[in-house]
Coordinates of C-alpha atoms and ligand atoms in Angstrom, one line a residue:
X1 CA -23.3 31.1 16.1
X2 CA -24.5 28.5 13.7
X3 CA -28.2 29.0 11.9
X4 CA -30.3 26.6 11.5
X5 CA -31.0 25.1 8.4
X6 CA -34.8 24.4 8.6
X7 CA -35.9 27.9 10.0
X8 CA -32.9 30.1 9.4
X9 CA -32.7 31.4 12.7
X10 CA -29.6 31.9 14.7
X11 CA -29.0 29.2 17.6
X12 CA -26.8 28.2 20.7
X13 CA -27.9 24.8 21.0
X14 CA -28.0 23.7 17.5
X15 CA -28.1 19.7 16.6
X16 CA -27.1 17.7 13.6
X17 CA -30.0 15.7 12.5
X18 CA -30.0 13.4 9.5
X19 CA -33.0 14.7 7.6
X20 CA -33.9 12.5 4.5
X21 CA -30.8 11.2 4.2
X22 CA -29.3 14.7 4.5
X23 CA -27.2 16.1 7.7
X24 CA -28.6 19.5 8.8
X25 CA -27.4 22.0 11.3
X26 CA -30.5 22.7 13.2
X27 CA -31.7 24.5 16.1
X28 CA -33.4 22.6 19.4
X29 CA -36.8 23.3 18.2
X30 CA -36.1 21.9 14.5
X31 CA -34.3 19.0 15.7
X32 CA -37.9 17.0 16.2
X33 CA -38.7 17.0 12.4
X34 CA -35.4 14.4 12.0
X35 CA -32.9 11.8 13.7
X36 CA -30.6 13.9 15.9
X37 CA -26.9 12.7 15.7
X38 CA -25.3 14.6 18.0
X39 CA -25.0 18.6 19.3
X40 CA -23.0 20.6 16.8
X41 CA -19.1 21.1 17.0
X42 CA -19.2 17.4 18.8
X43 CA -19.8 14.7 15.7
X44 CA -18.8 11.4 16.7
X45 CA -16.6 9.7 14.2
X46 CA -18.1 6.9 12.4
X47 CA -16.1 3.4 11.3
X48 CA -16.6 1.9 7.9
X49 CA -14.9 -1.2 6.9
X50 CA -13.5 -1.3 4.2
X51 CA -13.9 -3.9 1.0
X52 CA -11.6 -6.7 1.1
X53 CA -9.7 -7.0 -1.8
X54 CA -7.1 -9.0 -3.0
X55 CA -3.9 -8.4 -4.3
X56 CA -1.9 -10.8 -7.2
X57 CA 2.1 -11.0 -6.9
X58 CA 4.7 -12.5 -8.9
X59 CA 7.2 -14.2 -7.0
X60 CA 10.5 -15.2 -8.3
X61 CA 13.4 -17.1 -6.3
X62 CA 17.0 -17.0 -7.1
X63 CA 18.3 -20.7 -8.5
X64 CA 20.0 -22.5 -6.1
X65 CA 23.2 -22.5 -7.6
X66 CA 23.6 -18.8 -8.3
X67 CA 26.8 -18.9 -6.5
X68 CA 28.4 -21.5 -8.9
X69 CA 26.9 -19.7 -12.2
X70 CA 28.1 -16.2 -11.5
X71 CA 31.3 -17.1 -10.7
X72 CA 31.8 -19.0 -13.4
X73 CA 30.9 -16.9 -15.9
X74 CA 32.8 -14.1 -14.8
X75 CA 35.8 -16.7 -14.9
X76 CA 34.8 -17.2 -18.4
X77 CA 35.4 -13.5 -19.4
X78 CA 38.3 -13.1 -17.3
X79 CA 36.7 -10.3 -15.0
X80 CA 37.9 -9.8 -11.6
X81 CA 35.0 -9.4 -9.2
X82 CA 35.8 -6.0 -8.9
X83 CA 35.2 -5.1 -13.0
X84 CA 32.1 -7.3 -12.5
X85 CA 31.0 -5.1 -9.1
X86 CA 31.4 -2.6 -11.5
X87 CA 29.7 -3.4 -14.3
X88 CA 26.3 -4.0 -12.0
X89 CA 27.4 -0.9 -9.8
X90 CA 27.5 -2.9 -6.7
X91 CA 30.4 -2.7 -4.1
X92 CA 32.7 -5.8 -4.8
X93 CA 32.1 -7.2 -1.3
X94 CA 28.7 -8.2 -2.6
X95 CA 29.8 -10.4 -5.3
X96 CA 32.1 -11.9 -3.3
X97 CA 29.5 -13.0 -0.9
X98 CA 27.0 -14.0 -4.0
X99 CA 29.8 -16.4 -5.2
X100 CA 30.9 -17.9 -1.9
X101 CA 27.0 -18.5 -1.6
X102 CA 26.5 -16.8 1.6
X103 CA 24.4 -14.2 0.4
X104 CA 21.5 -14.7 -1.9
X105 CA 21.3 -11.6 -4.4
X106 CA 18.2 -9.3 -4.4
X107 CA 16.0 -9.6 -7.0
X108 CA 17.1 -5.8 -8.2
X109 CA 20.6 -7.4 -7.8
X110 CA 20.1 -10.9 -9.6
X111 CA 18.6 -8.9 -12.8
X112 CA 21.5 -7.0 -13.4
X113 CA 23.8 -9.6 -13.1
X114 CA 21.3 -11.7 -15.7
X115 CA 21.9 -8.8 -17.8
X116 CA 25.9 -8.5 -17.7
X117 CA 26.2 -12.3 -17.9
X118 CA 24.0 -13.3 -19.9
X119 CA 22.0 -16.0 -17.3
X120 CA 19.2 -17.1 -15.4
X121 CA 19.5 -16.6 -11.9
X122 CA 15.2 -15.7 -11.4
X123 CA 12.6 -18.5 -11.5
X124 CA 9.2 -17.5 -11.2
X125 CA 7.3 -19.3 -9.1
X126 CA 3.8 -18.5 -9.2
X127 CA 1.2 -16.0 -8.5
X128 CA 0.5 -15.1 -4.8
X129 CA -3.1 -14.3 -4.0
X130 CA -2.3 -11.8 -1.4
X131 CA -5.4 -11.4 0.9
X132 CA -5.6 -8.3 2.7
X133 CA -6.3 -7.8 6.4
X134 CA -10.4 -7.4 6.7
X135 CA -9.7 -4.8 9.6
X136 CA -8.1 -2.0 7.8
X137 CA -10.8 0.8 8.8
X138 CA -11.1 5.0 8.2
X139 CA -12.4 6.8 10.4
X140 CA -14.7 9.3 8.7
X141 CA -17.5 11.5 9.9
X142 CA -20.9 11.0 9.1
X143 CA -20.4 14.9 6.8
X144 CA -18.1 12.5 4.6
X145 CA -20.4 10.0 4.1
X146 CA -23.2 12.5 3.3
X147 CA -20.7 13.9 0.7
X148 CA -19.7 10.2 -0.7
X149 CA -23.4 9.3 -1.3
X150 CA -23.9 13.1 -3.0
X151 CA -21.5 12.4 -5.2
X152 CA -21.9 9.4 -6.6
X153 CA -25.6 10.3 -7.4
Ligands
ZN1 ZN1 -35.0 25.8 13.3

């Protein structure tokens, strides 16, 4: 049975009151000195929204002839598209897509192959103010938000 905070007396029908600021447990009679919330064991779950922030990305897009500059500088050096698969640990199918030009490479994919050939496939474009959606809520009890406000002073 939960005791009440106020008189310290054991009680069936205790409420949560907001006392102050503070949440107490309290019995029925105690309940009249604060704001009652709700009975105890059934605390209704409170929404807080929270802050908008906002969020900066680099972009970067792959130049538009990627297709023509990896192939021909794996001509250059002779490779096969297999030993140049290989040398960015991607399956050979890949790079034969990347040159035909029918599949534009990742950016994980486009920075090794920067690396092993020695070119720029990545253009940055610019930085992306990312807003993020307003609605993102927690669902917290009011307990938590007592806590919260205890801690910070
Ligand atoms: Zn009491």
């Amino acid at each position: 049975m939960p005791v009440c905070e106020i008189c310290g007396k054991e009680t069936r029908h205790a409420k949560i009151v907001f006392i102050e600021g503070s949440k107490l447990t309290v019995c029925e009679r105690c309940a009249g000195h604060g704001n009652v919330i709700s009975d105890y064991g059934r605390e209704r779950k409170v929404y807080v929204k929270r802050p908008r922030y906002r969020k900066e990305e680099k972009t970067f897009d792959v130049v538009a002839d990627y297709d023509k500059i990896v192939r021909r500088e794996r001509e250059k050096r002779k490779w096969k598209q297999e030993e140049l698969a290989k040398k960015v640990n991607e399956p050979a199918s890949l790079i034969e897509r990347i040159e035909a030009g029918k599949t534009i490479p990742s950016e994980k994919v486009a920075r090794k192959l920067e690396k092993v050939l020695g070119v720029t496939l990545l253009e940055e474009v610019q930085n992306t103010v990312v807003e993020m959606p307003e609605e993102k809520t927690e669902a917290v009890t009011l307990g938590d938000i007592v806590k919260i406000r205890k801690r910070k002073s």
